[in-house]
Every structure is written in structure tokens, then in C-alpha cells.
Coordinates of C-alpha atoms in Angstrom, one line a residue:
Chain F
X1258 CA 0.9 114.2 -1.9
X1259 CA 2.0 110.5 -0.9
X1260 CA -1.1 110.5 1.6
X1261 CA -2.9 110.7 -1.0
X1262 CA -1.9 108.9 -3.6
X1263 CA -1.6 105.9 -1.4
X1264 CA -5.5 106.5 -0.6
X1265 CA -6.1 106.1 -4.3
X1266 CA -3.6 103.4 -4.7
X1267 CA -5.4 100.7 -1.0
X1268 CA -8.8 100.9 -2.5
X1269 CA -8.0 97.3 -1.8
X1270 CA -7.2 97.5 1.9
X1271 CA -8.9 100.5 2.8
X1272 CA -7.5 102.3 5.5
X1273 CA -10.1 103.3 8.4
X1274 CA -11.7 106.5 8.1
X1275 CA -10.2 108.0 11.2
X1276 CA -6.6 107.4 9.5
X1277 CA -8.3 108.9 6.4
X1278 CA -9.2 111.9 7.7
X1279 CA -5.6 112.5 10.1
X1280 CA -4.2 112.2 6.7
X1281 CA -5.7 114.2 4.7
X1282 CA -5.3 116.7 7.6
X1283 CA -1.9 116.0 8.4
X1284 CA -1.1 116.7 4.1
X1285 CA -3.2 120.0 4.0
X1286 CA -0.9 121.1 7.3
X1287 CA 2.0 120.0 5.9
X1288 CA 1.6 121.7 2.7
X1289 CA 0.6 125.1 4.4
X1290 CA 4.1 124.5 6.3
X1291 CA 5.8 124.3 3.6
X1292 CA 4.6 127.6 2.2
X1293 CA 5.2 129.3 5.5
X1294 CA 5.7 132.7 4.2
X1295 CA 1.7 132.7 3.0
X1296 CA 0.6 131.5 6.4
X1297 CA 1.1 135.4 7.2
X1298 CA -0.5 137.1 4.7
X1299 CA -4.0 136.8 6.0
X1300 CA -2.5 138.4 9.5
X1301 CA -0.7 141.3 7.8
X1302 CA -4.5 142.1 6.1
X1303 CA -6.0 141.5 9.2
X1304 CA -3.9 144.2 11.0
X1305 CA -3.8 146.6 7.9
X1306 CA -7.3 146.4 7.9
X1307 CA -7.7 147.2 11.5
X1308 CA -5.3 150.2 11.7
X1309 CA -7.2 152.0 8.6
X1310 CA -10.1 152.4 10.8
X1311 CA -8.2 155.0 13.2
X1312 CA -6.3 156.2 10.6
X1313 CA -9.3 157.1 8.4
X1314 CA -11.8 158.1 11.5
X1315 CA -9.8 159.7 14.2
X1316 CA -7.7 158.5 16.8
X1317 CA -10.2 159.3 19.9
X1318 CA -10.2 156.3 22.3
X1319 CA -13.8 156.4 23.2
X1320 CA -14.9 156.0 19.6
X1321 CA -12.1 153.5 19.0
X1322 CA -14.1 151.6 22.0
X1323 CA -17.6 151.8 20.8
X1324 CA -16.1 150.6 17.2
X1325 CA -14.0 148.1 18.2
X1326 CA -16.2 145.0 18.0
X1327 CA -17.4 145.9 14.4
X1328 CA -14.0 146.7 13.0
X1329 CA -12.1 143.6 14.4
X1330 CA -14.8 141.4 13.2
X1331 CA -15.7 142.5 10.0
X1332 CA -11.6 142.9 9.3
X1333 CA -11.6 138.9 10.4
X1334 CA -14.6 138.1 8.2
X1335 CA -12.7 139.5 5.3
X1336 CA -9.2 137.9 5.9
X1337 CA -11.0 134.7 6.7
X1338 CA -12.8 135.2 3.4
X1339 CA -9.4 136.3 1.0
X1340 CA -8.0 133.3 2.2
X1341 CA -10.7 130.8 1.2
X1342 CA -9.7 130.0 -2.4
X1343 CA -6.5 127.9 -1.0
X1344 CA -8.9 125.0 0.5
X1345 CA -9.7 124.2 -3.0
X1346 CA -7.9 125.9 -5.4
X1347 CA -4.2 124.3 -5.8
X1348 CA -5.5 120.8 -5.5
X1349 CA -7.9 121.9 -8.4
X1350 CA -5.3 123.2 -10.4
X1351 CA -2.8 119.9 -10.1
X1352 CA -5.9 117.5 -10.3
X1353 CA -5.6 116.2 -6.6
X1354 CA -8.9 117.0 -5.9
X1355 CA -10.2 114.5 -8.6
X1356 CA -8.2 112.0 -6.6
X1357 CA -9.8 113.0 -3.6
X1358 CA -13.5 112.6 -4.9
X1359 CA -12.3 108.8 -6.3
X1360 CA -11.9 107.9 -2.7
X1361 CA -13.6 105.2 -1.2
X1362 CA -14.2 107.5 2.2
X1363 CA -17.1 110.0 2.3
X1364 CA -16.6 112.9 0.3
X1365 CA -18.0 115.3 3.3
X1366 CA -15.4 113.8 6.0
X1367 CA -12.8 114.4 3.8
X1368 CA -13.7 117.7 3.0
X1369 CA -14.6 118.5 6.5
X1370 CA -10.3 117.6 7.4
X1371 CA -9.4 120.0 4.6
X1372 CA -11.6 122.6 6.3
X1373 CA -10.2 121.4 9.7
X1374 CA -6.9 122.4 8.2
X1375 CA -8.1 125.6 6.6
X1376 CA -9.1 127.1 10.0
X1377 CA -5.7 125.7 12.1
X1378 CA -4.0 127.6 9.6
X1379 CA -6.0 130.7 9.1
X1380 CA -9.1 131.3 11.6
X1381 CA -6.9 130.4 14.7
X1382 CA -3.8 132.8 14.1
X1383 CA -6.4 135.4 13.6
X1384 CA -8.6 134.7 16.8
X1385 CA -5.1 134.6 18.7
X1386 CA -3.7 138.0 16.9
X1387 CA -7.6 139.5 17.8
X1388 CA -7.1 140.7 21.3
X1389 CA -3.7 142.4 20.7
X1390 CA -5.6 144.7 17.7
X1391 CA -8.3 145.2 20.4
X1392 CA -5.9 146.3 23.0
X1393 CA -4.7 148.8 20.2
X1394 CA -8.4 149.8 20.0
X1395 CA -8.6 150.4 23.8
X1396 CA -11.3 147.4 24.1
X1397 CA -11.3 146.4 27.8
X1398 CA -10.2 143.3 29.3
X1399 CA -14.2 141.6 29.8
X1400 CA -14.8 142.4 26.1
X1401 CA -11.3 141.0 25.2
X1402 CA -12.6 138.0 26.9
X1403 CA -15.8 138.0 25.1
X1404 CA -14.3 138.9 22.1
X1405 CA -11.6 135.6 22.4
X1406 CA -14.8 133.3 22.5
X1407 CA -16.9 134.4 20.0
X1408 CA -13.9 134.2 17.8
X1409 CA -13.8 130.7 18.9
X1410 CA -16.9 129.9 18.0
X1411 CA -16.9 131.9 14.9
X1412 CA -14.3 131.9 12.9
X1413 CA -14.5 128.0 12.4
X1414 CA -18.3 128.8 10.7
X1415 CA -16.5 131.2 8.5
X1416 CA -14.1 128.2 7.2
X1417 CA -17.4 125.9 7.0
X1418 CA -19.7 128.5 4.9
X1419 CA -16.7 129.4 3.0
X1420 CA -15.8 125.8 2.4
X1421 CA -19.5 125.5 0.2
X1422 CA -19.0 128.8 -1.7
X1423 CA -15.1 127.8 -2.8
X1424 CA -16.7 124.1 -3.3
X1425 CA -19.3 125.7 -5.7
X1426 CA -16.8 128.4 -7.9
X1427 CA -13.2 126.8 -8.1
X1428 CA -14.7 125.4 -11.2
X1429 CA -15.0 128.6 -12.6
X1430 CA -12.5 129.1 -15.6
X1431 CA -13.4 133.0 -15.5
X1432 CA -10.8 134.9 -13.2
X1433 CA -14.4 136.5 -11.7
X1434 CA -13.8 133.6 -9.0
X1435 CA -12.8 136.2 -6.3
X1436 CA -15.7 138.8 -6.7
X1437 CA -18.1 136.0 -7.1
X1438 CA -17.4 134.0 -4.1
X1439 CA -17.8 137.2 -1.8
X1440 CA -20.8 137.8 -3.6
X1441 CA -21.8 134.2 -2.7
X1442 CA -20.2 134.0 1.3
X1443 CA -21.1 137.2 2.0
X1444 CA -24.6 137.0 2.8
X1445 CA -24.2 133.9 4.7
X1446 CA -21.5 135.5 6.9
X1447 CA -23.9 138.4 8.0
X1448 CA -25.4 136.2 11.2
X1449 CA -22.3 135.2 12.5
X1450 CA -21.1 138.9 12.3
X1451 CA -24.3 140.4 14.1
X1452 CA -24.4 138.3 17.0
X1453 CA -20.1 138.0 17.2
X1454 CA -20.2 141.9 17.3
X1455 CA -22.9 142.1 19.4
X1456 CA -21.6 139.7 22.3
X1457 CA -18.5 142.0 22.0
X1458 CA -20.3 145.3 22.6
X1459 CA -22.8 144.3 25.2
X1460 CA -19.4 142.5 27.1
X1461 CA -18.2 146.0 26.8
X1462 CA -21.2 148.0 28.2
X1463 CA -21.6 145.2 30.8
X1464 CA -24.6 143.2 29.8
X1465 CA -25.5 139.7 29.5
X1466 CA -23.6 138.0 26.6
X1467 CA -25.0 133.9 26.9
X1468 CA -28.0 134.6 24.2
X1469 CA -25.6 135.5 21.5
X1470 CA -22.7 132.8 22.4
X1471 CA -25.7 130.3 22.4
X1472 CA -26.7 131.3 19.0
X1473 CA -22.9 131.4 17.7
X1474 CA -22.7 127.7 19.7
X1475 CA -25.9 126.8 17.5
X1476 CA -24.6 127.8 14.1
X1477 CA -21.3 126.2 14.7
X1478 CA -22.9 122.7 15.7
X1479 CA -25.3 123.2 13.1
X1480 CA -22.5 124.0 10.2
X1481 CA -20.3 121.4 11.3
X1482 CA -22.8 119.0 10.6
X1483 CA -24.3 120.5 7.1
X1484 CA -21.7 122.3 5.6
X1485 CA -19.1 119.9 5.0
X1486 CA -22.2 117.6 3.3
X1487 CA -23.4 120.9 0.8
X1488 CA -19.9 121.6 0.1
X1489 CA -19.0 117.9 -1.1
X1490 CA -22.3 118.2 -3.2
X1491 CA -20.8 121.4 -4.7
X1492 CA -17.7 119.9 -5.1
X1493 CA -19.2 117.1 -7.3
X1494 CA -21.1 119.5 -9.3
X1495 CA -17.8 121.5 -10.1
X1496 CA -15.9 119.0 -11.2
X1497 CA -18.5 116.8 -12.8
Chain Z
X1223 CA -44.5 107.6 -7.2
X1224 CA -41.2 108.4 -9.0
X1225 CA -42.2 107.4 -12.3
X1226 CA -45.2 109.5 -12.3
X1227 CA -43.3 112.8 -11.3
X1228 CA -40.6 112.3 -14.1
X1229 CA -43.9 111.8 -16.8
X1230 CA -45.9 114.9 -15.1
X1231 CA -42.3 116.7 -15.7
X1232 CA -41.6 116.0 -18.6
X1233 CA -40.8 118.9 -21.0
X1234 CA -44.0 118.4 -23.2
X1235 CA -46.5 117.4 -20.1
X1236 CA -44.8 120.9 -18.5
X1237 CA -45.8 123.0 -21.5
X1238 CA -49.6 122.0 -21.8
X1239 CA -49.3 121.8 -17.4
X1240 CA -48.3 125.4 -17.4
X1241 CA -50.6 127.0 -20.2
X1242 CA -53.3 125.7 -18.6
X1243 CA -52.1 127.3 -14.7
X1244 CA -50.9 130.3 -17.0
X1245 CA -54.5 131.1 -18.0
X1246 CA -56.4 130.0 -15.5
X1247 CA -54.0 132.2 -12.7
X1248 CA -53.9 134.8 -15.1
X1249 CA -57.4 135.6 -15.1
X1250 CA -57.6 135.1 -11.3
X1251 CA -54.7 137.7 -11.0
X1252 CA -56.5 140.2 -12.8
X1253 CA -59.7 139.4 -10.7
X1254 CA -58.0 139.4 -7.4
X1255 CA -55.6 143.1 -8.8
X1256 CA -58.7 144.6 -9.9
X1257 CA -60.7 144.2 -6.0
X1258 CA -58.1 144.4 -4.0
X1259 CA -56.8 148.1 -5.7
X1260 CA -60.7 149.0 -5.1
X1261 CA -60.6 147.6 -1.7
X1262 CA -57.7 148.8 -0.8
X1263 CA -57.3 152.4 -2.1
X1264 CA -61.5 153.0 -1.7
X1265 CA -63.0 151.0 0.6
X1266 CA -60.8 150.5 3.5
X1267 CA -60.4 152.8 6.5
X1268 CA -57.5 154.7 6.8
X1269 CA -55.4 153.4 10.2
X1270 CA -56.3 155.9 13.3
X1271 CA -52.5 156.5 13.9
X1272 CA -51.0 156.0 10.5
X1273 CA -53.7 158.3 8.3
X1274 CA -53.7 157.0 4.3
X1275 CA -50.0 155.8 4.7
X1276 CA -51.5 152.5 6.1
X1277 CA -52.4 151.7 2.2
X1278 CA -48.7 151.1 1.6
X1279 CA -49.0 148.1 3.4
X1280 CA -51.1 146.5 1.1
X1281 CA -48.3 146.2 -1.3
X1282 CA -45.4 146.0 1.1
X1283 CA -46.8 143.1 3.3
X1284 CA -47.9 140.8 0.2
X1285 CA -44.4 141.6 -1.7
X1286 CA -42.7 140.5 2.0
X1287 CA -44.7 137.5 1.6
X1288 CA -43.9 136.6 -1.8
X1289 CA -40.1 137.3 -1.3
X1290 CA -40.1 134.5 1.8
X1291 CA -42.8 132.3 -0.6
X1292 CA -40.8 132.8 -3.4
X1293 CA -37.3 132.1 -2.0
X1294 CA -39.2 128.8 -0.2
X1295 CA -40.3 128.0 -3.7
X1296 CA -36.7 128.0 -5.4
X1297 CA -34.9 125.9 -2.9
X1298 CA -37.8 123.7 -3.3
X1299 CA -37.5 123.7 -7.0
X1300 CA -33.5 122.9 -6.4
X1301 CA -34.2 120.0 -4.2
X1302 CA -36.1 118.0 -7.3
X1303 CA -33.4 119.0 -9.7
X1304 CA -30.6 118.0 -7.5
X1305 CA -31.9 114.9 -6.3
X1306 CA -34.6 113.9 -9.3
X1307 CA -32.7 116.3 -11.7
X1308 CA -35.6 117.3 -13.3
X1309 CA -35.3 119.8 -16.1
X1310 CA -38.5 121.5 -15.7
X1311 CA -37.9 122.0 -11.7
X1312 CA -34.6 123.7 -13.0
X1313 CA -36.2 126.3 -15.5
X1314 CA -38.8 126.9 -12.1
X1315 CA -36.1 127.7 -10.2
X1316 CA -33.7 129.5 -12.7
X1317 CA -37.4 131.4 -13.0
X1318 CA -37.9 132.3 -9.5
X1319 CA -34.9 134.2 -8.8
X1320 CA -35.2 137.5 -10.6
X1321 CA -38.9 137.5 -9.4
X1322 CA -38.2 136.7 -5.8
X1323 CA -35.7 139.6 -6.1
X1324 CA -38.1 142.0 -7.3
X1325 CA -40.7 141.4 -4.4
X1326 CA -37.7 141.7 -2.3
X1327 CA -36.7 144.9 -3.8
X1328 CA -40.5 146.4 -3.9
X1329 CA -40.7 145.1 0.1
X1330 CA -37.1 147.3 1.1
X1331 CA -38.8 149.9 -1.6
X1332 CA -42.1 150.1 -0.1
X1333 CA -40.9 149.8 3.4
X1334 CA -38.9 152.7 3.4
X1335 CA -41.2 154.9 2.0
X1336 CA -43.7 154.1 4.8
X1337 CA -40.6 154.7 7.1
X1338 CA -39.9 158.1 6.2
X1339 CA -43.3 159.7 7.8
X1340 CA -43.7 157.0 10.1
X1341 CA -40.3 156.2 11.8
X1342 CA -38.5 159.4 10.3
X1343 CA -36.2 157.7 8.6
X1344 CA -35.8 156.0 5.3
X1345 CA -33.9 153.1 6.6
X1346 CA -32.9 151.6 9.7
X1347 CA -30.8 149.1 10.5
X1348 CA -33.5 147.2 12.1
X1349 CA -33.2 143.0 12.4
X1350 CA -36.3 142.9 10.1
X1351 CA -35.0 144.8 7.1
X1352 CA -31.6 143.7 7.5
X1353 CA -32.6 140.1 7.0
X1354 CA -34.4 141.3 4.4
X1355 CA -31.3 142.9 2.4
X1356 CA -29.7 139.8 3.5
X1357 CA -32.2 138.1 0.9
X1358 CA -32.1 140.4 -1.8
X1359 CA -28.0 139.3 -1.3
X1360 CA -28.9 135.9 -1.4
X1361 CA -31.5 136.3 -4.9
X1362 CA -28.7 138.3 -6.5
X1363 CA -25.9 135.5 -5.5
X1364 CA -27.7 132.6 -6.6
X1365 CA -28.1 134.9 -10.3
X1366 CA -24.9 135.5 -10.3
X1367 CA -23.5 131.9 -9.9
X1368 CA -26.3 130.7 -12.5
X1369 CA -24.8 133.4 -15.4
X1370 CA -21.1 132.2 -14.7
X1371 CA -21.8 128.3 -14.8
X1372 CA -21.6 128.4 -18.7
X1373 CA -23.2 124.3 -18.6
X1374 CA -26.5 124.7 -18.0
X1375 CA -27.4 121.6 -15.8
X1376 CA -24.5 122.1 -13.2
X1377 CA -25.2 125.7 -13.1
X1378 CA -28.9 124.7 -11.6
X1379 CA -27.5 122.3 -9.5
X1380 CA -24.5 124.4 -8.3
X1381 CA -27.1 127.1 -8.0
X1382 CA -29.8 124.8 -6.2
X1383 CA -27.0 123.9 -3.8
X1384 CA -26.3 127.7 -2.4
X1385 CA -30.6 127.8 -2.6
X1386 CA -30.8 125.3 -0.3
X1387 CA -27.9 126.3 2.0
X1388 CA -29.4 130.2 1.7
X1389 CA -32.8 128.6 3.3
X1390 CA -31.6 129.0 6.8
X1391 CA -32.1 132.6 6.1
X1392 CA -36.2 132.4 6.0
X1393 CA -36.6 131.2 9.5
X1394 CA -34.4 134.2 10.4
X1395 CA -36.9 136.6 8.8
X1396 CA -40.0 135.3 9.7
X1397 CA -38.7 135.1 13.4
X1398 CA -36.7 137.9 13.5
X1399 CA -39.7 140.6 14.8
X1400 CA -40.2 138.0 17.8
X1401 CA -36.9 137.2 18.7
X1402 CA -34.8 141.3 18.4
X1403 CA -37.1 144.1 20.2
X1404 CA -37.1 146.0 17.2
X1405 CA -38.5 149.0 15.6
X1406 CA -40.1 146.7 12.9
X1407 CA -44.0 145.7 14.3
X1408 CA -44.5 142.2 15.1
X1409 CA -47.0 139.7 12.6
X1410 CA -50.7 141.4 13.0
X1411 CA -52.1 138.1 10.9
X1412 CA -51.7 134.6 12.1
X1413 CA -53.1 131.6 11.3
X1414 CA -54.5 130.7 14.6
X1415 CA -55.6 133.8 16.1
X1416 CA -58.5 136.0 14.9
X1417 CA -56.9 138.8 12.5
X1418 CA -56.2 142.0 15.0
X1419 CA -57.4 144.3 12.6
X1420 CA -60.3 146.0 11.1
X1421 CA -62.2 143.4 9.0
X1422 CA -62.1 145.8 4.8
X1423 CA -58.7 146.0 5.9
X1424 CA -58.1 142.1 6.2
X1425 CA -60.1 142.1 2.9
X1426 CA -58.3 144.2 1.2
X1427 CA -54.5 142.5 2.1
X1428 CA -55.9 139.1 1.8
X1429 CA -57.0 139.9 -1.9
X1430 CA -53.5 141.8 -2.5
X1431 CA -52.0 138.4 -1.2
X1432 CA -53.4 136.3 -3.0
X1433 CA -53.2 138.6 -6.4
X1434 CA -49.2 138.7 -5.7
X1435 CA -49.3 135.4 -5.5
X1436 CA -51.3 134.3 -8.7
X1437 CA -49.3 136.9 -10.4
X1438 CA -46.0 135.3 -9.6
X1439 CA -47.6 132.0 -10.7
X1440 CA -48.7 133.5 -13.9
X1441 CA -44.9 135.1 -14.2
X1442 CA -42.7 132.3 -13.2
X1443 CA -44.7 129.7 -15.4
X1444 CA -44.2 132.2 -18.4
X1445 CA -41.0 132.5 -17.7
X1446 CA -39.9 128.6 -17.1
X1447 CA -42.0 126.9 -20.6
X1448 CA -40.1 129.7 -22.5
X1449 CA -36.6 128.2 -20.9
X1450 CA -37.8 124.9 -21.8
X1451 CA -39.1 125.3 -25.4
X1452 CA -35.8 127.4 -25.9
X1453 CA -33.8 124.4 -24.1
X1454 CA -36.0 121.9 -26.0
X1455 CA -35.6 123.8 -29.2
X1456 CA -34.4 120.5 -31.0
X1457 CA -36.5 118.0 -29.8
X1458 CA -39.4 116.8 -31.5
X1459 CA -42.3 117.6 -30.0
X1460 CA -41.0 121.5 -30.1
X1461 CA -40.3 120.9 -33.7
X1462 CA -43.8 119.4 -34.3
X1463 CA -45.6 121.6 -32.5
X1464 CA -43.8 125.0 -33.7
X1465 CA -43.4 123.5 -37.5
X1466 CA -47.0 123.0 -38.0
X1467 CA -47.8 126.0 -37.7
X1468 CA -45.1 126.9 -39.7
X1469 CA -46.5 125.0 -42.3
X1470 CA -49.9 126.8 -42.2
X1471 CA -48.0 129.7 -43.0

């Protein structure tokens, strides 16, 4: 809260964007600390999620195998995606975010450290709690591997798309937020699942993996450079 | 330069601009409907392999190509309403997407009933048709975030913004065939090459093309200048030109 209030208050003696952007980063961290016992719910999901599968299927370990890429990633896409309302939503609700967009700094950087923040404290417990569910899923150890980088390269795209579809509906005074936002990320999550889940299975049947890391490399450099611009436009629009 | 656009988009310049396309495209649409169905369901060959089935393409390739056009179109249309914030470009747009998602629809619709006695299946989770789907998704999101923005202008801009992003999506289609090995043929028509089919054939999807596309002209026009006279409902020139004949009455 003070970081930020002192950003609004030095318009005069502007602090340098680096120190703007630690700051907003270090508050969104601190903030998520504070609320420690949330920091888990997206985990808990994450492995409720996962354990359905041989609950609901049946417990063979060579389907559990040939599954395991899918189940792990699509279980991570939706955790990553529950959890996308808290970028946005409580500085909304308490009128922070106005502050934020009164800013001298670029509206993008800033919102680029809040996404920063949004994957330390969802996408990387879930890319470290990933191989433990696939050992439950009998994945091997190269596909582990595989699976540990493209969850490394993906999960920080998830915060980046999800960033613009939050940007675009924490305006929304209807409760439809939740439904609508999935409705919105969703389709735009579809690459990044494809070629995650299919590095993961080829690792597994022991093929060549670079063209689909090189594609996940590609959409990461390419949303860390776009998505934190559309998402600062959206946030403009939203709040008007 | 900048000037001129805002005057050429101007709700009143727009109306009389889009009755005349609206007429003219109309009448080319029923042309172009009228000879292509001849061509194409009397006076093409049927495919040596694919029998009288190979007439499903010419509705399934020009609907592909108007779902891609159409999608192109929009986040075109978005770009001039969030940088120029045109009204007209934002009735275009707001046009565009239950269109676009109807070509879609008819392309996934079509495709799969050409799949069934060609590929034995109705669907397959093939990187053409998924892409596909994944643009019916992206159609449906883009209506979905215009309905719950209940201010107009920021829901076309919010909208326009998700357009835009959505775009990367296009490549993906048009490429996809290329890129995966899949079940999906590659592109038979290019520009640069001659076309590696039998030339009635040619004819007869050139003339569905272009038919699909004067027909979504025809559509989304109709569809924007009623937005706008509805939007513009108050404004004089609406009044004048709607009172008059009011008058007569």
C-alpha cells in the first residue's frame, strides 16, 4: 500500500522506473504473503484435479502414462486460470488500481511486475508441485524433465494471456466475471497446451522435443513483449 | 489523411456509403450465387477419388475463407475504433462477429460431413479443424464480452482489444496444414502457382468465393447502418431523414 501511495504522492521526483517496477513487485509479493493461507489453494486444485483422473478412469499405470501429459497440463491451465482474478481484482475493489493507472511510469511495465508477481506466486509452485503428480502418474524420469521445462516456459504465458482477459472483465459489475473470463482465456490457452503436452508425450515415447520448446520459447518472448501492452489497454478501457 | 477518414466515417457519409455497396454487392451476390450453384452442382466434374462428395467443397472452402477474411476484417475494424475510435468501424466490427461465426460454424459443419465418407469419421482432432474450433471460441468470446460491457463504446473497444490479441490465431490456421503432417489436405489454390485442379472446378469455387464474400459484404453492411441509425436515433440527420417521410404519411 505505502509503495504505492508514495508513487502517487513523487510525481514530483519521480522515482526511476526500475525502482518502480521492484516496487510494485515487492507490494503484490508482500500482499500474497500476507494472505499465506490462499497461496495454497491453487495447489490443493491442482492435485484434486489430477487425482480425479485415476479415480474416475482406472488406476492402470500404462494408461496413467500415456495420459499423464494431458491431465497434468490441462489441471495447471485451470489452476493457473481460477487464480487469475487476484492480479486485478482486490486493487479494483479498494480503488488502488486507479492509483496505479495515475502513475507517471508506463501502464504496461507496471502491469507486467503485477504479472511478474502473479506467476512467483501461482505458476512456479505449480511447475515445482508438477513432477511429484507425474511421479504419481508413473511419467518417467526424461518426460519429467521435459515436462519441468515446458512448464517453465509455459506457465508464465498463462499469467501473460490471463493478465489481458482479467484486464478486460474486472470491470464487470455482473458476478458472470468467472464464466466469462474462461470463455475469454480459454481459446488463447489452447496453443500453449498442444505443444506443452505434446513435448511431454513425445519426451515419453522418446522423440525429438526442440520443435515444440522452440515454439513455447516463441510465444513466451512474443507474450512478454505484447501482452503486458493489450492488457494496460484493457485496463484503461475498464476503468475508463 | 486523418481528417478525410473521420468525414468518410461519419455516421451520415456511412449510411449513403453503405446503401450504395449494399446494392451494388447485393446484386453481384445473387449473380455470382446463381453461376456458381449452376457451376458447381451441373457443370463441374465430379473428383476421380472423391465421386459427387467433391461438391461439398464448394461451400466448405469459401465458408473457411470467409471465417479467416472475416475474423481479419474485425480486428481490422477494432484497430480504427481503438486508435481513431470511429463509431462506424465499431458497428463493422460489432457486425462481423456473428457472421464470422456462422462461416465458421458452416466450415466445422460442412467439413465433417465430407469427413464421414471420406476420412470415416465425423471429426478428428486434426491441427486444421482444431484451430478452426479454436476460432468459432474466439467469435463466440469476443460476443460474449460485447453483450456484458453494458456502455457501448468501451464494450467495442474492450472487445476490439481481445480481436486484436485473438489475431495470432489466423496465422495458425492458414499455416497449420504446412507446418503438423495432418490428415487435413494442404492449400490446392495459391496465388503464385497455377491452380492444381481441373479448370470448371476452379470456376466453380472461384465464383462461390467471391459470392460468400459479396454476401457477407451485403450482410455485415446491413447489419452495421442499422446499429448506427439505431445508435444515431437522436441526431438530426436520422430525425430529418426518417421524419420526412413521416410527414408524407
Amino acid at each position: 500500500m505505502n509503495d504505492v501511495t508514495n508513487i502517487a504522492k513523487t510525481t514530483a521526483i519521480e522515482p526511476s522506473l526500475g525502482r518502480a517496477f521492484m516496487a510494485m513487485l515487492g507490494r503484490d509479493l508482500t500482499l500474497a504473503y500476507r494472505h499465506r493461507a490462499q497461496l495454497a489453494n491453487p495447489l490443493v486444485f491442482f492435485t484434486i484435479v489430477v487425482s480425479l483422473f485415476p479415480l474416475g478412469l482406472n488406476p492402470d499405470p500404462d494408461l496413467l502414462r500415456t495420459i499423464a501429459p494431458g491431465v497434468i497440463w490441462v489441471a495447471a491451465l485451470l489452476a493457473a486460470m481460477l487464480s487469475l482474478d487476484s492480479i486485478f481484482r482486490s486493487d479494483f475493489d479498494d480503488g488502488t488500481l486507479e492509483q496505479i493507472l495515475l502513475s507517471p511510469h508506463p501502464l504496461s511495465l507496471l502491469v507486467l511486475a503485477k504479472t511478474l508477481a502473479h506467476w512467483l506466486i501461482t505458476g512456479l509452485p505449480l511447475l515445482l508441485l508438477a513432477p511429484v503428480l507425474g511421479g504419481l502418474l508413473d511419467m518417467s524420469g526424461e518426460a519429467l524433465g521435459v515436462l519441468m521445462i515446458t512448464g517453465a516456459l509455459g506457465t508464465p504465458i498463462l499469467s501473460l494471456i490471463g493478465s489481458i482477459g482479467v484486464a478486460l472483465t474486472v470491470g464487470l459489475r455482473s458476478g458472470g466475471g468467472g464464466v466469462l473470463l474462461s470463455l475469454l482465456v480459454l481459446p488463447l490457452y489452447i496453443p500453449v497446451l498442444i505443444f506443452a503436452a505434446n513435448a511431454v508425450g513425445n519426451a515419453a515415447g522418446g522423440f525429438e522435443v526442440t520443435g515444440q520448446l522452440a515454439i513455447l520459447g516463441s510465444l513466451l518472448a512474443l507474450s512478454v513483449g505484447l501482452a503486458p501492452l493489450a492488457a494496460a489497454a484493457a485496463l484503461r478501457i475498464s476503468l475508463n | 489523411m486523418l481528417a478525410w477518414l473521420h468525414r468518410l466515417a461519419s455516421p451520415k457519409r456511412f449510411h449513403g456509403l453503405a446503401g450504395f455497396f449494399i446494392t451494388w454487392c447485393g446484386w453481384g451476390a445473387l449473380v455470382l450465387f446463381a453461376s456458381g450453384l449452376y457451376y458447381s452442382l451441373f457443370n463441374s466434374p465430379p473428383d476421380y477419388q472423391q465421386g459427387e462428395s467433391i461438391r461439398i467443397m464448394y461451400i466448405h472452402v469459401p465458408a473457411a475463407w470467409n471465417s479467416m477474411f472475416i475474423y481479419i476484417t474485425m480486428a481490422i475494424a477494432s484497430l480504427f475504433v481503438l486508435v481513431w475510435r470511429i463509431k462506424a468501424a465499431a458497428a463493422v466490427a460489432r457486425a462481423c462477429a456473428p457472421l464470422g461465426a456462422m462461416f465458421t460454424f458452416l466450415a466445422l459443419a460442412t467439413g465433417s460431413l465430407w469427413g464421414k465418407p471420406m476420412w470415416g469419421a465425423w471429426w478428428v482432432w486434426d491441427a486444421r479443424l482444431t484451430s478452426e474450433l479454436i476460432l468459432l471460441f474466439l467469435y463466440l468470446g469476443f460476443m460474449a464480452l460485447q453483450s456484458a460491457i453494458e456502455d457501448k463504446d468501451a464494450a467495442a473497444r474492450a472487445a476490439g482489444v481481445l480481436a486484436i490479441v485473438g489475431i495470432i490465431n489466423i496465422p495458425i490456421i492458414y499455416y497449420s496444414v504446412e507446418w503438423w503432417n495432418t490428415l487435413h489436405q494442404g492449400a490446392t489454390i495459391t496465388l503464385s502457382e497455377k491452380p492444381k485442379m481441373n479448370t470448371d472446378m476452379f470456376i466453380s469455387l472461384i465464383l462461390m468465393s467471391l459470392a460468400f464474400k459479396f454476401y457477407f459484404v451485403v450482410a455485415v453492411l446491413r447489419k452495421a447502418r442499422n446499429e448506427m441509425l439505431e445508435r444515431e436515433q437522436n441526431s438530426q440527420w436520422v430525425k430529418e431523414m426518417l421524419g420526412g417521410s413521416d410527414e408524407r404519411k
